[in-house]
Coordinates of C-alpha atoms and ligand atoms in Angstrom, one line a residue:
M1 CA -181.3 -195.6 -45.2
C2 CA -183.1 -192.5 -44.0
G3 CA -181.3 -189.4 -42.4
I4 CA -182.2 -188.1 -38.7
V5 CA -181.6 -185.1 -37.3
G6 CA -182.3 -183.4 -34.0
Y7 CA -181.4 -180.3 -32.5
V8 CA -181.8 -178.3 -28.9
G9 CA -180.5 -175.0 -28.5
R10 CA -181.1 -172.0 -26.4
S11 CA -182.2 -169.2 -28.7
M12 CA -185.7 -168.9 -30.0
D13 CA -185.0 -168.0 -33.8
D14 CA -184.2 -169.8 -36.9
T15 CA -181.5 -171.4 -35.5
A16 CA -183.1 -174.9 -35.2
L17 CA -184.4 -174.8 -38.7
D18 CA -181.1 -174.0 -40.0
V19 CA -179.3 -176.6 -38.2
V20 CA -181.7 -179.2 -39.3
M21 CA -181.9 -178.1 -42.7
E22 CA -178.1 -178.3 -43.1
G23 CA -177.9 -181.7 -41.2
L24 CA -180.7 -183.0 -43.8
A25 CA -178.5 -181.7 -46.6
R26 CA -175.7 -183.6 -45.3
L27 CA -177.6 -186.5 -44.9
E28 CA -179.5 -186.7 -48.0
Y29 CA -177.4 -189.4 -49.4
R30 CA -179.2 -191.8 -47.1
G31 CA -182.4 -191.6 -48.5
Y32 CA -184.0 -188.7 -50.9
D33 CA -187.7 -189.8 -51.8
S34 CA -189.1 -187.4 -49.5
A35 CA -188.0 -185.0 -46.5
G36 CA -189.7 -183.2 -43.5
V37 CA -189.2 -181.1 -40.3
A38 CA -191.0 -180.5 -37.1
L39 CA -190.3 -177.6 -35.0
V40 CA -191.6 -176.9 -31.2
T41 CA -192.7 -173.5 -31.6
E42 CA -194.8 -171.3 -29.2
D43 CA -197.9 -172.3 -30.8
G44 CA -197.0 -176.1 -30.5
V45 CA -195.4 -178.3 -32.9
E46 CA -195.3 -177.3 -36.5
T47 CA -194.5 -179.5 -39.3
A48 CA -193.6 -179.3 -43.1
K49 CA -192.9 -182.3 -45.3
R50 CA -192.6 -182.8 -49.1
A51 CA -192.5 -186.0 -51.5
G52 CA -189.0 -185.5 -53.6
K53 CA -185.8 -184.4 -52.8
L54 CA -185.0 -182.0 -50.4
E55 CA -185.3 -179.2 -52.7
N56 CA -188.8 -179.5 -52.5
L57 CA -189.1 -179.2 -48.8
R58 CA -187.1 -176.0 -48.9
S59 CA -189.3 -174.6 -51.5
E60 CA -192.4 -175.6 -49.3
L61 CA -190.5 -173.8 -46.4
S62 CA -190.2 -170.6 -48.3
A63 CA -193.7 -170.5 -49.4
H64 CA -195.1 -171.3 -45.9
P65 CA -192.4 -170.2 -43.4
L66 CA -192.5 -172.1 -39.8
A67 CA -192.4 -170.1 -37.0
V68 CA -189.2 -169.6 -34.7
A69 CA -188.2 -172.5 -32.7
R70 CA -185.2 -173.6 -30.3
T71 CA -185.9 -177.3 -31.1
G72 CA -186.1 -179.3 -34.4
I73 CA -186.1 -182.8 -35.7
G74 CA -185.9 -183.5 -39.5
H75 CA -185.8 -186.6 -41.5
T76 CA -184.9 -187.5 -45.5
R77 CA -186.8 -190.6 -46.2
W78 CA -185.9 -193.8 -48.3
A79 CA -189.6 -195.4 -48.6
T80 CA -190.0 -198.9 -47.0
H81 CA -194.0 -199.0 -45.8
G82 CA -196.0 -196.6 -48.0
G83 CA -194.9 -194.9 -51.3
P84 CA -192.9 -191.7 -51.4
T85 CA -195.7 -189.1 -50.9
D86 CA -196.4 -186.0 -48.8
G87 CA -198.5 -188.0 -46.6
N88 CA -196.1 -190.7 -45.9
A89 CA -193.2 -188.4 -45.5
H90 CA -192.1 -188.0 -41.7
P91 CA -192.5 -186.6 -39.3
H92 CA -195.9 -188.3 -38.1
R93 CA -198.0 -186.9 -35.5
G94 CA -199.4 -188.4 -32.4
G95 CA -201.1 -188.1 -29.1
E96 CA -204.0 -185.4 -28.1
G97 CA -204.4 -182.9 -30.7
G98 CA -201.2 -184.4 -32.5
R99 CA -199.0 -182.6 -30.1
L100 CA -196.0 -185.2 -30.5
A101 CA -194.1 -185.3 -33.8
L102 CA -192.0 -188.4 -34.5
I103 CA -189.3 -189.6 -37.1
H104 CA -188.0 -193.0 -38.0
N105 CA -185.4 -194.9 -39.7
G106 CA -185.9 -198.8 -40.1
I107 CA -188.9 -201.3 -40.0
I108 CA -191.1 -202.0 -37.0
E109 CA -192.0 -205.4 -37.9
N110 CA -194.9 -205.9 -35.5
F111 CA -196.6 -202.6 -36.9
H112 CA -199.9 -204.6 -38.4
A113 CA -200.8 -206.1 -35.1
L114 CA -200.2 -202.6 -33.3
K115 CA -201.9 -200.8 -35.7
K116 CA -205.1 -203.1 -35.5
E117 CA -205.0 -202.4 -31.6
L118 CA -204.7 -198.6 -32.0
E119 CA -207.6 -198.7 -34.6
A120 CA -209.7 -201.1 -32.2
A121 CA -209.1 -198.4 -29.5
G122 CA -210.3 -195.7 -32.1
A123 CA -207.2 -194.2 -33.7
E124 CA -207.0 -192.9 -37.3
F125 CA -204.1 -193.0 -39.4
E126 CA -203.3 -190.6 -42.3
S127 CA -200.4 -192.5 -43.8
E128 CA -199.4 -196.1 -44.6
T129 CA -196.4 -195.8 -42.7
D130 CA -195.3 -198.1 -39.8
T131 CA -193.6 -195.0 -38.4
E132 CA -197.2 -193.5 -37.8
V133 CA -197.9 -196.5 -35.2
A134 CA -194.7 -195.4 -33.2
A135 CA -195.8 -191.8 -33.3
Q136 CA -199.4 -192.5 -32.1
L137 CA -198.2 -195.0 -29.4
V138 CA -195.8 -192.7 -28.2
G139 CA -198.2 -189.7 -28.1
R140 CA -200.6 -191.6 -26.3
E141 CA -198.0 -192.5 -23.8
Y142 CA -197.2 -189.2 -23.4
D143 CA -200.5 -188.0 -22.7
R144 CA -200.7 -190.8 -19.9
L145 CA -197.2 -189.9 -18.4
G146 CA -196.4 -186.4 -19.3
D147 CA -192.7 -187.2 -19.8
L148 CA -191.2 -187.7 -23.4
T149 CA -188.5 -190.1 -22.2
E150 CA -190.5 -192.5 -20.4
A151 CA -193.2 -192.5 -22.9
M152 CA -190.2 -193.3 -25.3
R153 CA -189.2 -196.1 -23.1
V154 CA -192.6 -197.8 -22.8
V155 CA -193.3 -197.6 -26.5
V156 CA -189.9 -199.1 -27.4
G157 CA -190.4 -202.2 -25.3
R158 CA -193.5 -203.0 -27.4
L159 CA -191.5 -202.7 -30.8
E160 CA -190.1 -205.4 -32.9
G161 CA -187.7 -204.9 -35.7
A162 CA -184.8 -202.4 -36.4
F163 CA -185.4 -198.7 -35.7
T164 CA -184.1 -195.3 -34.7
L165 CA -187.0 -193.0 -33.5
L166 CA -186.8 -189.5 -32.4
A167 CA -189.5 -187.4 -30.8
V168 CA -190.5 -184.0 -29.7
H169 CA -193.6 -182.8 -27.9
A170 CA -195.5 -179.3 -28.1
D171 CA -195.5 -179.6 -24.1
S172 CA -191.7 -180.5 -23.7
P173 CA -189.9 -177.4 -25.5
G174 CA -186.1 -177.8 -25.5
V175 CA -186.0 -181.8 -25.5
V176 CA -185.7 -184.4 -28.1
V177 CA -185.7 -187.8 -27.2
G178 CA -184.0 -190.4 -29.4
A179 CA -184.0 -194.2 -29.3
R180 CA -182.1 -197.0 -31.3
R181 CA -182.1 -200.8 -31.5
N182 CA -179.9 -202.1 -34.7
S183 CA -180.1 -198.6 -36.5
P184 CA -177.8 -195.7 -36.1
L185 CA -177.7 -192.8 -33.7
V186 CA -175.0 -190.6 -32.6
V187 CA -175.1 -187.6 -30.1
G188 CA -173.3 -184.3 -31.1
L189 CA -172.1 -182.1 -28.0
G190 CA -172.4 -178.5 -28.6
D191 CA -172.0 -175.4 -26.1
G192 CA -175.4 -174.5 -25.0
E193 CA -176.9 -176.8 -28.0
N194 CA -177.0 -180.5 -28.5
F195 CA -177.6 -182.6 -31.8
L196 CA -178.7 -186.0 -32.8
G197 CA -177.8 -187.6 -36.2
S198 CA -178.0 -190.9 -37.9
D199 CA -174.2 -190.1 -38.5
V200 CA -171.9 -187.2 -37.5
A201 CA -172.4 -185.5 -40.8
A202 CA -175.6 -184.5 -39.6
F203 CA -173.9 -182.1 -37.3
I204 CA -170.2 -181.8 -38.4
G205 CA -170.6 -178.1 -39.3
H206 CA -171.0 -177.4 -35.4
T207 CA -169.4 -179.7 -33.4
R208 CA -166.8 -182.6 -33.5
H209 CA -167.6 -184.0 -30.0
A210 CA -169.7 -186.9 -30.7
V211 CA -171.1 -189.6 -28.5
E212 CA -171.9 -193.3 -29.8
L213 CA -174.9 -194.7 -28.2
G214 CA -175.2 -198.6 -27.4
Q215 CA -177.8 -201.2 -28.5
D216 CA -181.3 -200.6 -27.2
Q217 CA -180.6 -197.1 -25.7
I218 CA -182.6 -194.0 -25.4
V219 CA -180.9 -190.5 -25.4
T220 CA -182.6 -187.2 -24.0
I221 CA -181.0 -184.0 -25.4
T222 CA -181.7 -180.5 -23.9
P223 CA -179.6 -177.4 -24.4
D224 CA -177.5 -178.4 -21.3
G225 CA -176.6 -181.9 -21.9
H226 CA -177.8 -185.3 -22.5
T227 CA -178.7 -188.3 -20.7
V228 CA -179.0 -191.9 -21.8
I229 CA -180.9 -195.1 -20.4
G230 CA -181.5 -198.6 -21.7
F231 CA -184.7 -199.8 -22.8
D232 CA -185.2 -201.2 -19.3
G233 CA -184.7 -197.9 -17.8
S234 CA -181.4 -198.5 -16.4
P235 CA -178.9 -195.6 -16.5
A236 CA -176.4 -195.9 -19.2
Q237 CA -173.6 -193.8 -20.9
G238 CA -172.4 -193.5 -24.2
K239 CA -169.1 -193.4 -25.5
G240 CA -167.5 -190.0 -26.4
Y241 CA -165.0 -189.6 -29.2
E242 CA -163.8 -186.8 -31.5
V243 CA -164.6 -186.9 -35.0
T244 CA -161.4 -186.5 -37.0
W245 CA -162.8 -184.6 -40.2
D246 CA -164.4 -181.6 -40.6
A247 CA -167.3 -180.2 -42.6
S248 CA -165.1 -179.7 -45.7
A249 CA -164.6 -183.5 -46.1
A250 CA -168.4 -183.7 -46.5
E251 CA -168.3 -181.0 -49.3
K252 CA -167.7 -181.1 -52.9
G253 CA -164.5 -179.3 -52.9
G254 CA -165.2 -177.7 -56.4
Y255 CA -166.3 -180.7 -58.0
D256 CA -169.4 -181.0 -59.6
T257 CA -170.4 -184.1 -57.7
F258 CA -169.5 -186.0 -54.4
M259 CA -168.6 -189.1 -56.6
E260 CA -166.3 -187.4 -59.0
K261 CA -164.6 -185.8 -55.9
E262 CA -164.4 -189.1 -54.0
I263 CA -163.0 -190.9 -57.1
H264 CA -160.2 -188.1 -56.9
E265 CA -159.7 -188.9 -53.1
Q266 CA -158.8 -192.4 -53.8
P267 CA -155.3 -192.0 -53.6
H268 CA -155.8 -190.7 -50.3
A269 CA -158.2 -193.4 -49.3
V270 CA -155.5 -196.2 -50.0
G271 CA -152.6 -194.2 -48.6
D272 CA -154.3 -193.2 -45.3
T273 CA -155.5 -196.6 -44.9
L274 CA -152.0 -197.8 -45.0
L275 CA -150.7 -195.4 -42.7
G276 CA -149.4 -196.5 -39.1
R277 CA -149.6 -200.2 -39.9
T278 CA -145.9 -200.9 -39.7
K279 CA -143.1 -200.6 -37.2
D280 CA -139.7 -199.0 -38.3
D281 CA -138.4 -202.4 -39.3
G282 CA -141.3 -203.1 -41.6
E283 CA -143.3 -205.6 -39.2
L284 CA -146.8 -205.1 -39.3
V285 CA -148.8 -204.3 -36.4
L286 CA -152.6 -204.0 -36.3
D287 CA -152.9 -202.8 -32.7
E288 CA -156.5 -201.8 -33.2
L289 CA -157.6 -205.3 -33.7
R290 CA -158.2 -206.2 -30.0
I291 CA -157.9 -210.1 -30.9
S292 CA -154.9 -212.0 -29.6
E293 CA -152.2 -213.3 -31.7
D294 CA -152.8 -216.6 -30.4
R295 CA -156.4 -216.7 -31.2
L296 CA -155.7 -215.8 -34.7
R297 CA -153.2 -218.1 -35.2
Q298 CA -155.9 -220.8 -34.5
V299 CA -158.1 -219.5 -37.5
D300 CA -158.5 -222.2 -39.9
R301 CA -160.9 -220.7 -42.0
I302 CA -162.0 -217.2 -43.1
T303 CA -165.5 -216.3 -44.3
V304 CA -166.2 -213.0 -45.7
V305 CA -169.5 -211.4 -45.4
A306 CA -170.7 -208.0 -47.1
C307 CA -172.9 -206.7 -50.0
G308 CA -172.6 -205.1 -53.2
T309 CA -169.3 -203.4 -53.8
A310 CA -168.0 -204.2 -50.4
A311 CA -168.6 -207.8 -51.3
Y312 CA -166.4 -207.4 -54.5
A313 CA -163.7 -206.2 -52.2
G314 CA -164.2 -209.4 -50.3
M315 CA -163.6 -211.4 -53.5
V316 CA -160.4 -209.7 -54.1
A317 CA -159.8 -210.5 -50.4
K318 CA -160.1 -214.3 -51.1
Y319 CA -157.5 -214.4 -54.0
A320 CA -155.1 -212.4 -51.7
I321 CA -155.6 -214.0 -48.4
E322 CA -155.5 -217.3 -49.5
H323 CA -152.6 -216.9 -51.7
W324 CA -150.6 -215.2 -48.6
T325 CA -152.0 -217.4 -45.8
R326 CA -153.1 -220.8 -47.3
I327 CA -156.2 -220.3 -45.2
P328 CA -159.5 -221.1 -47.0
V329 CA -161.5 -218.1 -47.6
E330 CA -165.0 -218.2 -48.5
V331 CA -167.2 -215.2 -49.7
S332 CA -170.7 -215.1 -48.6
L333 CA -173.1 -212.2 -49.6
A334 CA -174.5 -211.1 -46.2
H335 CA -178.1 -211.5 -46.9
E336 CA -177.7 -215.2 -47.9
F337 CA -175.1 -216.3 -45.0
R338 CA -177.9 -216.9 -42.6
Y339 CA -179.6 -218.8 -44.5
C340 CA -177.1 -220.9 -46.1
D341 CA -176.5 -223.1 -42.8
P342 CA -172.9 -221.6 -42.9
I343 CA -170.0 -224.1 -41.5
V344 CA -168.8 -221.8 -38.9
D345 CA -167.1 -222.5 -35.5
D346 CA -164.7 -220.9 -33.2
R347 CA -161.7 -221.5 -35.5
T348 CA -163.6 -219.5 -38.2
L349 CA -162.9 -215.6 -38.4
V350 CA -165.6 -213.9 -40.0
V351 CA -164.7 -210.8 -41.8
S352 CA -167.2 -208.3 -42.5
I353 CA -166.5 -205.5 -44.8
S354 CA -168.9 -202.4 -44.7
Q355 CA -168.3 -198.6 -45.6
S356 CA -171.3 -197.6 -43.4
G357 CA -171.0 -200.1 -40.7
E358 CA -174.8 -200.1 -40.8
T359 CA -175.9 -202.2 -43.8
M360 CA -178.4 -204.3 -41.9
D361 CA -177.7 -207.7 -43.9
T362 CA -174.4 -207.5 -43.1
L363 CA -175.0 -206.6 -39.3
M364 CA -177.3 -209.5 -39.2
A365 CA -174.5 -211.9 -40.9
V366 CA -172.2 -210.5 -37.9
K367 CA -174.3 -211.5 -35.2
H368 CA -175.3 -214.9 -36.5
A369 CA -171.7 -215.5 -36.8
T370 CA -171.4 -214.4 -33.2
E371 CA -174.0 -217.0 -32.3
L372 CA -172.4 -219.7 -34.0
G373 CA -169.3 -219.0 -32.0
A374 CA -166.9 -217.5 -34.7
L375 CA -164.4 -214.6 -34.2
T376 CA -165.5 -211.4 -36.0
L377 CA -163.8 -209.0 -37.6
S378 CA -165.2 -205.9 -39.1
I379 CA -163.4 -203.8 -42.1
C380 CA -165.2 -200.4 -41.9
N381 CA -165.1 -196.9 -42.7
T382 CA -167.4 -195.3 -40.0
H383 CA -166.2 -195.0 -36.6
G384 CA -168.8 -195.5 -34.0
S385 CA -171.1 -197.4 -36.3
T386 CA -173.1 -200.7 -35.1
I387 CA -171.1 -203.5 -37.1
P388 CA -167.3 -202.7 -35.6
R389 CA -169.3 -202.3 -32.2
E390 CA -171.1 -205.7 -32.4
S391 CA -167.7 -207.3 -33.6
D392 CA -164.7 -209.0 -31.7
A393 CA -162.3 -206.7 -33.7
V394 CA -162.1 -203.6 -36.0
L395 CA -159.7 -202.6 -38.9
Y396 CA -160.7 -199.3 -40.0
T397 CA -160.3 -197.9 -43.4
H398 CA -159.5 -194.3 -43.7
A399 CA -161.2 -193.1 -46.8
G400 CA -163.0 -190.0 -44.9
P401 CA -166.9 -189.7 -45.4
E402 CA -168.3 -191.3 -48.5
I403 CA -171.3 -189.2 -49.4
A404 CA -172.2 -190.4 -53.1
V405 CA -174.5 -193.2 -53.1
A406 CA -172.2 -195.0 -55.4
S407 CA -169.2 -196.4 -53.5
T408 CA -165.5 -195.8 -55.0
K409 CA -163.1 -194.5 -52.6
A410 CA -164.5 -196.9 -49.8
F411 CA -164.0 -199.9 -52.2
L412 CA -160.2 -199.2 -52.7
A413 CA -159.8 -198.6 -48.7
Q414 CA -161.5 -201.8 -48.3
I415 CA -159.3 -203.9 -50.7
T416 CA -156.2 -201.9 -49.2
A417 CA -157.5 -203.2 -45.6
C418 CA -157.7 -206.5 -46.9
Y419 CA -154.6 -206.7 -48.2
V420 CA -153.2 -205.5 -45.1
L421 CA -155.0 -208.2 -43.2
G422 CA -153.9 -211.2 -45.4
L423 CA -150.3 -209.8 -44.9
Y424 CA -150.5 -209.4 -41.2
L425 CA -152.1 -213.0 -40.9
A426 CA -149.2 -214.4 -43.0
Q427 CA -146.7 -212.7 -41.1
L428 CA -148.3 -213.8 -37.6
R429 CA -148.7 -217.4 -38.8
G430 CA -145.3 -217.6 -40.3
E431 CA -146.6 -219.1 -43.7
T432 CA -145.0 -219.8 -46.7
Y433 CA -145.4 -216.0 -48.0
A434 CA -144.8 -214.4 -44.5
D435 CA -141.3 -213.1 -45.7
D436 CA -143.1 -211.2 -48.6
A437 CA -145.2 -209.2 -46.5
K438 CA -142.7 -206.3 -46.2
A439 CA -142.2 -206.4 -49.9
V440 CA -145.9 -206.2 -50.8
M441 CA -146.4 -203.3 -48.4
N442 CA -143.6 -201.6 -49.8
E443 CA -145.4 -202.0 -53.2
L444 CA -148.8 -201.1 -51.8
R445 CA -147.1 -198.0 -50.6
E446 CA -146.4 -197.1 -54.2
M447 CA -150.2 -197.6 -55.2
P448 CA -151.6 -194.0 -54.2
D449 CA -149.2 -192.5 -56.7
K450 CA -150.2 -195.0 -59.5
V451 CA -153.7 -194.3 -58.6
E452 CA -153.3 -190.4 -59.0
D453 CA -151.2 -191.1 -62.1
L454 CA -154.1 -193.0 -63.7
L455 CA -156.5 -190.4 -62.7
G456 CA -154.6 -188.1 -64.7
R457 CA -155.0 -190.3 -67.8
M458 CA -159.0 -190.4 -67.9
G459 CA -159.5 -188.0 -70.9
R460 CA -160.2 -190.8 -73.3
V461 CA -162.4 -192.9 -70.9
I462 CA -164.6 -189.6 -70.4
E463 CA -164.7 -189.1 -74.2
M464 CA -166.0 -192.9 -74.7
A465 CA -168.5 -192.6 -71.9
E466 CA -169.8 -189.4 -73.6
F467 CA -170.2 -191.1 -77.2
M468 CA -171.6 -194.4 -75.6
A469 CA -174.5 -192.7 -73.5
D470 CA -176.8 -194.6 -75.9
S471 CA -175.5 -198.0 -75.2
R472 CA -178.2 -200.5 -74.3
A473 CA -176.0 -203.3 -72.7
V474 CA -172.5 -203.3 -71.8
L475 CA -170.5 -206.5 -70.7
F476 CA -167.4 -206.7 -68.4
L477 CA -164.8 -209.5 -68.1
G478 CA -162.1 -210.2 -66.0
R479 CA -160.3 -213.2 -64.4
H480 CA -158.5 -213.9 -61.0
V481 CA -158.5 -210.6 -59.2
G482 CA -159.7 -208.9 -62.5
F483 CA -163.1 -210.7 -61.9
P484 CA -164.4 -208.7 -59.0
V485 CA -163.3 -205.6 -60.9
A486 CA -165.5 -206.8 -63.8
M487 CA -168.5 -207.2 -61.3
E488 CA -167.8 -203.8 -59.9
G489 CA -167.6 -202.0 -63.3
A490 CA -170.8 -203.4 -64.1
L491 CA -172.4 -202.7 -60.7
K492 CA -171.4 -199.3 -61.3
L493 CA -172.9 -198.8 -64.6
K494 CA -176.4 -200.4 -63.5
E495 CA -176.7 -198.3 -60.6
L496 CA -175.5 -195.1 -62.2
A497 CA -176.8 -195.2 -65.6
Y498 CA -179.4 -197.4 -65.5
I499 CA -177.9 -199.5 -68.4
H500 CA -178.0 -203.5 -68.5
A501 CA -174.4 -204.5 -67.6
E502 CA -173.2 -207.9 -66.7
G503 CA -169.8 -208.7 -65.2
F504 CA -168.5 -212.3 -66.1
A505 CA -165.4 -214.4 -65.2
A506 CA -163.7 -214.3 -68.8
G507 CA -163.2 -218.1 -68.8
E508 CA -166.8 -218.8 -68.2
L509 CA -167.8 -216.6 -71.4
K510 CA -167.7 -220.1 -73.4
H511 CA -170.1 -221.8 -71.2
G512 CA -173.0 -219.4 -72.3
P513 CA -172.6 -215.8 -72.1
I514 CA -170.7 -215.6 -75.4
A515 CA -174.1 -216.1 -76.9
L516 CA -174.7 -212.4 -75.9
I517 CA -172.0 -211.1 -78.3
E518 CA -173.2 -209.6 -81.4
P519 CA -171.8 -207.2 -83.8
G520 CA -171.0 -203.9 -82.0
Q521 CA -171.7 -205.0 -78.5
P522 CA -169.3 -203.1 -76.0
V523 CA -167.4 -205.3 -73.7
F524 CA -164.5 -204.4 -71.3
V525 CA -162.1 -206.5 -70.5
V526 CA -159.8 -206.3 -67.6
V527 CA -156.5 -207.9 -68.6
P528 CA -154.4 -209.4 -66.0
S529 CA -150.8 -208.4 -65.9
P530 CA -148.5 -210.0 -68.1
D531 CA -146.5 -211.1 -64.8
T532 CA -149.5 -213.3 -63.5
P533 CA -149.0 -216.9 -63.0
H534 CA -150.2 -219.6 -65.0
E535 CA -150.4 -217.8 -68.3
L536 CA -153.4 -216.3 -67.4
H537 CA -152.5 -213.4 -69.3
K538 CA -152.4 -215.2 -72.5
K539 CA -155.7 -216.9 -71.9
V540 CA -157.3 -213.6 -71.7
V541 CA -155.9 -212.2 -74.7
S542 CA -157.3 -215.2 -76.3
N543 CA -160.8 -214.4 -74.5
I544 CA -160.6 -211.1 -76.2
Q545 CA -159.9 -212.8 -79.7
E546 CA -163.0 -215.0 -79.1
I547 CA -165.3 -212.2 -78.6
R548 CA -163.7 -209.5 -81.4
A549 CA -164.1 -212.8 -83.9
R550 CA -167.8 -212.2 -83.3
G551 CA -167.6 -208.7 -83.6
A552 CA -167.7 -207.4 -79.9
R553 CA -166.3 -203.7 -79.7
T554 CA -163.4 -204.8 -77.0
I555 CA -162.5 -202.0 -74.8
V556 CA -159.6 -203.6 -72.9
I557 CA -157.9 -202.4 -69.8
A558 CA -154.2 -203.4 -69.8
H559 CA -151.0 -202.6 -67.9
D560 CA -148.7 -200.0 -69.6
G561 CA -146.5 -201.7 -72.1
D562 CA -148.7 -204.7 -72.8
D563 CA -148.6 -204.6 -76.5
D564 CA -150.2 -208.2 -76.7
V565 CA -153.6 -206.8 -76.6
L566 CA -153.2 -204.2 -79.4
P567 CA -154.3 -206.5 -82.4
F568 CA -157.7 -207.4 -80.7
A569 CA -158.7 -204.2 -79.0
S570 CA -161.0 -201.6 -80.7
E571 CA -159.9 -199.5 -77.7
V572 CA -157.0 -199.6 -75.1
I573 CA -157.2 -198.1 -71.6
R574 CA -153.9 -198.1 -69.8
I575 CA -153.0 -198.5 -66.1
P576 CA -149.6 -198.3 -64.4
Q577 CA -147.7 -201.3 -64.1
C578 CA -148.1 -203.2 -60.7
P579 CA -148.1 -206.4 -59.2
P580 CA -150.9 -208.6 -60.3
M581 CA -152.5 -209.0 -56.8
L582 CA -152.6 -205.3 -56.3
A583 CA -154.3 -204.6 -59.9
P584 CA -157.7 -204.0 -58.7
L585 CA -156.8 -200.8 -56.9
L586 CA -156.0 -199.5 -60.4
A587 CA -158.2 -201.3 -63.1
V588 CA -161.4 -200.4 -61.5
V589 CA -160.7 -196.8 -61.7
P590 CA -161.4 -196.2 -65.4
L591 CA -164.7 -198.4 -65.0
Q592 CA -165.8 -195.7 -62.0
V593 CA -164.8 -192.9 -64.2
F594 CA -166.6 -194.4 -67.1
A595 CA -169.9 -194.7 -65.4
L596 CA -169.9 -191.2 -63.7
H597 CA -169.4 -189.9 -67.0
L598 CA -171.6 -192.0 -69.0
A599 CA -174.5 -191.5 -66.5
T600 CA -173.7 -187.5 -66.5
A601 CA -174.0 -187.5 -70.2
K602 CA -177.5 -189.0 -69.9
G603 CA -178.4 -186.2 -67.3
L604 CA -178.7 -188.4 -64.5
D605 CA -178.0 -187.5 -60.9
V606 CA -174.9 -189.6 -60.2
D607 CA -174.8 -188.9 -56.3
Q608 CA -178.4 -189.7 -55.7
P609 CA -179.3 -192.7 -58.5
R610 CA -182.9 -193.6 -58.5
N611 CA -184.3 -196.1 -55.9
L612 CA -181.1 -196.2 -54.1
A613 CA -179.8 -195.2 -50.6
K614 CA -176.4 -195.2 -48.9
S615 CA -176.6 -197.3 -45.6
V616 CA -179.0 -200.0 -46.4
T617 CA -180.3 -200.2 -42.9
V618 CA -183.2 -202.5 -43.7
E619 CA -183.1 -206.3 -44.4
Ligands
F6R1 C1 -172.6 -199.8 -54.8 C2 -172.7 -199.7 -53.2 C3 -173.3 -200.7 -52.5 C4 -172.8 -201.0 -51.1 C5 -173.5 -202.1 -50.2 C6 -172.9 -202.1 -49.0 O1 -171.9 -198.7 -55.4 O2 -172.5 -198.5 -52.6 O3 -173.3 -202.0 -53.5 O4 -171.3 -201.3 -51.2 O5 -174.8 -201.5 -50.1 O6 -172.9 -201.1 -48.0 P1 -171.8 -201.1 -46.9 O7 -170.5 -201.0 -47.6 O8 -172.1 -199.6 -46.4 O9 -172.1 -202.0 -45.9

């Protein structure tokens, strides 16, 4: 939530503005209800900001260009305190003559008290934001101390909540100071220029050398280098790493939207997440886990914590891991976890799943689990992000950068990583199904080709999406691992097309939701493979019959060759045959494509749906 960019270079020209605007364009997925920049020019600090998408700021900058500068900061906002107006857009000013400019991601929880204190001292505020309080405080401290880093240090000690702050001052050209607590900030190291960003996408067009900052740290960048200190003033060091993807991975590559591109990258997301997980003899090795095998053998309960799409990946994990390891798995929405008095001890493995690695609800759940003595493992797509750092262990998914707000390829990669984890635990513990691990890994390796094959068959799904653009409500049914797929199909439609959509466990229908069925009601049904045990396939076919008999328009997702569904299906979407447990990797794809094209047919912005943002870094 909120994208942040900072830049310092040597040349006094348009570079600072260009770099900041380019970074903001790459970070716009993090928030897009207003945007702004501040440049340190020869005349002081100049700012421009506009409500609405980045395009509005671009128009403002062409209408009223700023002077050249070698230092700049930029912000794209997802509003928390104060609506998305020009006045609430960042940067905010502080200090004598407003010579300091500051941007912020997060929430300053004690801002009311601090604001009162500032008002009592004569300060006036121009916005409704919590950010302006920080700007005024840092500005005042700068006026007192004459040092931007020290001013920031004094102020962060007074702030409660989660925040990344970046500040520049007219009297400190060539310096940007950043601070982070529970909110992301990375440093990019260039040659005679340095960068700050909410994530590496901010500067990937310029450098792949990045430095990860720790919790409660302050970084100062100049053209010649960077220094890091803790909030207590002690010297500190970030952890350097090389970004393994380049700028093209964060561009649309010929697709109309990032979401479409990312849907098409799914075969790679699955394939790359499987890479390097086995030895030549097929034994699974998870070197990056950093937890001893003995400790993992002692685990007697697993709790998955995640939000949204990632939580649906967790629901798939429950079916797979319980089946393969016989360890009980519970899935808890991360924002509920802390408040349900969870039963967790040192034999519990708390698995967090997060694309961004920055979701505040999930981060807080991980911290709570650590306080309770649990072992924590993060399944994450973003190197250097906070959740893996706060966890005992990490299993990275390799989906590449996900820019579209609606998660697609990260979901498939998360499910894949959960399978790998489940199989690894089964192998490690020598449980009933350990021998199957190698066979399942081989089946998993066939999944990228199957996803590719499926993506080539989406013509009818796209047609359906176009002629169903006026639908007012769509239902999704599934059972077993098809249940989370149904939930995910409904979520995609809600968030992209703003259509009321609900996902149900198909067996639950007759306990209430069947009352929603009326003639013409579209219902997607995710049908399990006919090979699924306990005659589940037959039961779902009966569920289709029941709703068809009440007039529903049944859109059935069934495996190739499953003709039992034909008499009851208004439409059949075929997916390649695969083992029942792995089917979510396929069954969700038509639902993603359907939501994408229905939203597009409605003329909506699929990459940046209303009210949403990627990386929800507030609770
Ligand atoms: C939906 C979506 C969200 C995220 C959720 C968790 O398309 O993207 O529901 O899955 O906000 O985000 P991460 O995975 O970054 O923790």
